[in-house]
PDB file of C-alpha atoms in Angstrom:
ATOM      1  CA  THR A 279     -14.243   3.178 -12.153  1.00 48.00           C
ATOM      2  CA  PRO A 280     -11.284   1.345 -10.726  1.00 54.00           C
ATOM      3  CA  ARG A 281     -11.911  -1.767  -8.731  1.00 64.00           C
ATOM      4  CA  ASN A 282     -11.823  -1.646  -4.943  1.00 78.00           C
ATOM      5  CA  VAL A 283      -9.520  -3.773  -2.837  1.00 87.00           C
ATOM      6  CA  SER A 284     -11.089  -6.063  -0.230  1.00 92.00           C
ATOM      7  CA  LEU A 285     -10.355  -6.523   3.462  1.00 94.00           C
ATOM      8  CA  GLY A 286      -8.142  -9.608   3.840  1.00 96.00           C
ATOM      9  CA  GLU A 287      -7.101  -9.622   0.175  1.00 95.00           C
ATOM     10  CA  THR A 288      -3.586 -10.789  -0.623  1.00 96.00           C
ATOM     11  CA  VAL A 289      -1.320  -7.996  -1.834  1.00 96.00           C
ATOM     12  CA  SER A 290       2.318  -7.696  -2.935  1.00 96.00           C
ATOM     13  CA  VAL A 291       4.693  -4.709  -2.820  1.00 96.00           C
ATOM     14  CA  PHE A 292       7.673  -4.040  -5.028  1.00 93.00           C
ATOM     15  CA  GLY A 293      10.262  -1.355  -4.305  1.00 88.00           C
ATOM     16  CA  PHE A 294      13.799  -0.399  -3.483  1.00 86.00           C
ATOM     17  CA  PRO A 295      13.937  -0.266   0.351  1.00 74.00           C
ATOM     18  CA  LEU A 296      16.970   0.816   2.270  1.00 72.00           C
ATOM     19  CA  ALA A 297      18.886   1.961  -0.838  1.00 68.00           C
ATOM     20  CA  GLY A 298      22.559   1.077  -0.680  1.00 70.00           C
ATOM     21  CA  THR A 299      21.919  -1.645   1.913  1.00 71.00           C
ATOM     22  CA  LEU A 300      19.548  -4.103   0.294  1.00 66.00           C
ATOM     23  CA  SER A 301      19.394  -5.411  -3.248  1.00 67.00           C
ATOM     24  CA  SER A 302      19.746  -2.723  -5.951  1.00 75.00           C
ATOM     25  CA  SER A 303      17.500  -4.870  -8.227  1.00 77.00           C
ATOM     26  CA  GLY A 304      14.520  -4.317  -5.879  1.00 83.00           C
ATOM     27  CA  ASN A 305      12.603  -6.291  -3.317  1.00 87.00           C
ATOM     28  CA  PHE A 306       9.219  -8.048  -3.478  1.00 89.00           C
ATOM     29  CA  THR A 307       7.179  -8.655  -0.340  1.00 92.00           C
ATOM     30  CA  GLY A 308       3.694  -9.941   0.343  1.00 96.00           C
ATOM     31  CA  GLY A 309       0.942  -9.492   2.880  1.00 97.00           C
ATOM     32  CA  LEU A 310      -2.734  -8.752   3.317  1.00 97.00           C
ATOM     33  CA  VAL A 311      -5.016  -5.753   3.330  1.00 97.00           C
ATOM     34  CA  SER A 312      -5.569  -5.426   7.077  1.00 96.00           C
ATOM     35  CA  SER A 313      -7.782  -2.321   7.018  1.00 95.00           C
ATOM     36  CA  LEU A 314      -9.690  -0.321   4.419  1.00 95.00           C
ATOM     37  CA  GLN A 315      -8.734   2.900   6.262  1.00 94.00           C
ATOM     38  CA  GLY A 316      -5.459   4.428   7.352  1.00 92.00           C
ATOM     39  CA  LEU A 317      -4.096   5.713  10.643  1.00 89.00           C
ATOM     40  CA  ARG A 318      -6.909   7.132  12.878  1.00 90.00           C
ATOM     41  CA  ASN A 319      -9.499   5.953  10.300  1.00 92.00           C
ATOM     42  CA  ALA A 320      -8.017   8.075   7.523  1.00 92.00           C
ATOM     43  CA  ALA A 321     -10.131   7.754   4.357  1.00 93.00           C
ATOM     44  CA  GLY A 322      -8.297   7.293   1.033  1.00 94.00           C
ATOM     45  CA  GLU A 323      -5.724   4.929   2.575  1.00 95.00           C
ATOM     46  CA  ILE A 324      -5.491   1.223   3.165  1.00 96.00           C
ATOM     47  CA  GLN A 325      -3.452  -0.612   5.809  1.00 96.00           C
ATOM     48  CA  ILE A 326      -1.308  -3.544   4.634  1.00 97.00           C
ATOM     49  CA  THR A 327       0.810  -6.164   6.359  1.00 97.00           C
ATOM     50  CA  ALA A 328       3.358  -6.467   3.522  1.00 96.00           C
ATOM     51  CA  PRO A 329       6.691  -5.351   5.022  1.00 92.00           C
ATOM     52  CA  VAL A 330       7.938  -1.988   3.766  1.00 92.00           C
ATOM     53  CA  GLN A 331      10.953   0.156   4.607  1.00 87.00           C
ATOM     54  CA  PRO A 332      12.168   3.616   3.642  1.00 85.00           C
ATOM     55  CA  GLY A 333      12.522   3.445  -0.127  1.00 85.00           C
ATOM     56  CA  ASN A 334       9.305   1.496  -0.715  1.00 90.00           C
ATOM     57  CA  SER A 335       7.248   4.749  -0.745  1.00 90.00           C
ATOM     58  CA  GLY A 336       5.743   5.376  -4.140  1.00 92.00           C
ATOM     59  CA  GLY A 337       5.982   1.714  -5.098  1.00 93.00           C
ATOM     60  CA  PRO A 338       2.993  -0.308  -6.258  1.00 95.00           C
ATOM     61  CA  VAL A 339       0.700  -2.400  -4.040  1.00 96.00           C
ATOM     62  CA  MET A 340      -0.580  -5.155  -6.324  1.00 94.00           C
ATOM     63  CA  ASP A 341      -3.313  -7.763  -6.089  1.00 94.00           C
ATOM     64  CA  ALA A 342      -2.883 -11.423  -6.878  1.00 92.00           C
ATOM     65  CA  SER A 343      -3.355 -10.681 -10.607  1.00 90.00           C
ATOM     66  CA  GLY A 344      -0.606  -8.067 -10.621  1.00 91.00           C
ATOM     67  CA  LEU A 345      -3.051  -5.138 -10.892  1.00 91.00           C
ATOM     68  CA  VAL A 346      -2.156  -2.021  -8.942  1.00 92.00           C
ATOM     69  CA  VAL A 347      -4.537  -1.479  -6.018  1.00 93.00           C
ATOM     70  CA  GLY A 348      -2.562   1.201  -4.167  1.00 94.00           C
ATOM     71  CA  VAL A 349       0.729   3.010  -3.733  1.00 95.00           C
ATOM     72  CA  VAL A 350       2.954   2.599  -0.663  1.00 96.00           C
ATOM     73  CA  GLN A 351       2.819   5.721   1.490  1.00 95.00           C
ATOM     74  CA  SER A 352       4.210   5.124   4.951  1.00 93.00           C
ATOM     75  CA  LYS A 353       4.690   2.779   7.882  1.00 90.00           C
ATOM     76  CA  LEU A 354       3.813   3.069  11.560  1.00 88.00           C
ATOM     77  CA  ASP A 355       6.722   4.305  13.683  1.00 83.00           C
ATOM     78  CA  ALA A 356       7.109   1.025  15.629  1.00 81.00           C
ATOM     79  CA  VAL A 357       9.530   2.448  18.245  1.00 84.00           C
ATOM     80  CA  ARG A 358       7.272   5.348  19.049  1.00 87.00           C
ATOM     81  CA  ALA A 359       4.183   3.119  19.145  1.00 86.00           C
ATOM     82  CA  ALA A 360       5.993   0.742  21.473  1.00 83.00           C
ATOM     83  CA  ALA A 361       6.904   3.580  23.792  1.00 90.00           C
ATOM     84  CA  LEU A 362       3.278   4.736  23.892  1.00 89.00           C
ATOM     85  CA  THR A 363       1.562   1.307  24.148  1.00 89.00           C
ATOM     86  CA  GLY A 364       4.218  -1.000  25.618  1.00 88.00           C
ATOM     87  CA  ASP A 365       3.887  -3.334  22.618  1.00 86.00           C
ATOM     88  CA  MET A 366       5.955  -3.487  19.428  1.00 84.00           C
ATOM     89  CA  PRO A 367       3.601  -3.303  16.409  1.00 84.00           C
ATOM     90  CA  GLN A 368       4.355  -5.562  13.492  1.00 86.00           C
ATOM     91  CA  ASN A 369       3.793  -4.872   9.759  1.00 90.00           C
ATOM     92  CA  VAL A 370       1.497  -1.852  10.154  1.00 94.00           C
ATOM     93  CA  ASN A 371       1.997  -0.102   6.837  1.00 95.00           C
ATOM     94  CA  PHE A 372      -0.134   2.275   4.740  1.00 96.00           C
ATOM     95  CA  ALA A 373      -0.839   2.853   1.079  1.00 96.00           C
ATOM     96  CA  VAL A 374      -2.778   5.431  -0.898  1.00 95.00           C
ATOM     97  CA  ALA A 375      -6.062   3.780  -1.891  1.00 94.00           C
ATOM     98  CA  LEU A 376      -6.850   3.107  -5.519  1.00 90.00           C
ATOM     99  CA  ASP A 377      -9.728   5.576  -5.719  1.00 90.00           C
ATOM    100  CA  VAL A 378      -7.479   8.428  -4.585  1.00 93.00           C
ATOM    101  CA  LEU A 379      -4.762   7.344  -7.024  1.00 91.00           C
ATOM    102  CA  ALA A 380      -7.289   7.181  -9.933  1.00 90.00           C
ATOM    103  CA  ASP A 381      -8.632  10.648  -9.045  1.00 92.00           C
ATOM    104  CA  PHE A 382      -5.081  12.052  -8.982  1.00 92.00           C
ATOM    105  CA  LEU A 383      -4.227  10.485 -12.371  1.00 92.00           C
ATOM    106  CA  GLU A 384      -7.472  11.755 -13.948  1.00 93.00           C
ATOM    107  CA  MET A 385      -6.986  15.259 -12.528  1.00 95.00           C
ATOM    108  CA  ASN A 386      -3.511  15.358 -14.035  1.00 96.00           C
ATOM    109  CA  GLN A 387      -4.636  13.829 -17.350  1.00 94.00           C
ATOM    110  CA  VAL A 388      -2.445  10.732 -16.950  1.00 92.00           C
ATOM    111  CA  PRO A 389      -3.966   7.843 -18.902  1.00 91.00           C
ATOM    112  CA  PHE A 390      -4.544   4.519 -17.189  1.00 86.00           C
ATOM    113  CA  ARG A 391      -6.693   1.437 -17.626  1.00 84.00           C
ATOM    114  CA  SER A 392      -9.158   0.151 -15.012  1.00 82.00           C
ATOM    115  CA  SER A 393      -9.878  -3.500 -14.576  1.00 76.00           C
ATOM    116  CA  PRO A 394     -12.802  -5.297 -12.852  1.00 68.00           C
ATOM    117  CA  VAL A 395     -12.203  -7.793 -10.076  1.00 59.00           C
ATOM    118  CA  ALA A 396     -10.937 -11.071 -11.524  1.00 52.00           C
ATOM    119  CA  GLN A 397     -13.444 -13.900 -11.029  1.00 47.00           C
ATOM    120  CA  ALA A 398     -12.029 -17.158  -9.652  1.00 43.00           C
TER     121      ALA A 398
END
């Protein structure tokens, strides 16, 4: 069984956002797990504050030990949200949760290793 990520846990994201505009060697950002559910309480997702852009999707969300705890999926449409609420949201991004990722890999017979939570 893969380990679960915790609310408030520090996470990092690596990817290739805004291809052709930003660094072709990739970008590394950090943030926190801000919710254990996605948009409208969607199960199987986590919400993160690590900044992401188009091109980060499919990239790993890693814990402080470098273990994958999710995969970047999407970000909140800030302009649309601002039009609806009158406030510009900041760093509202979503990732596929680790349990969903593990189920997908198992279903497709892709080998992977699980790791317990590191003890401080």
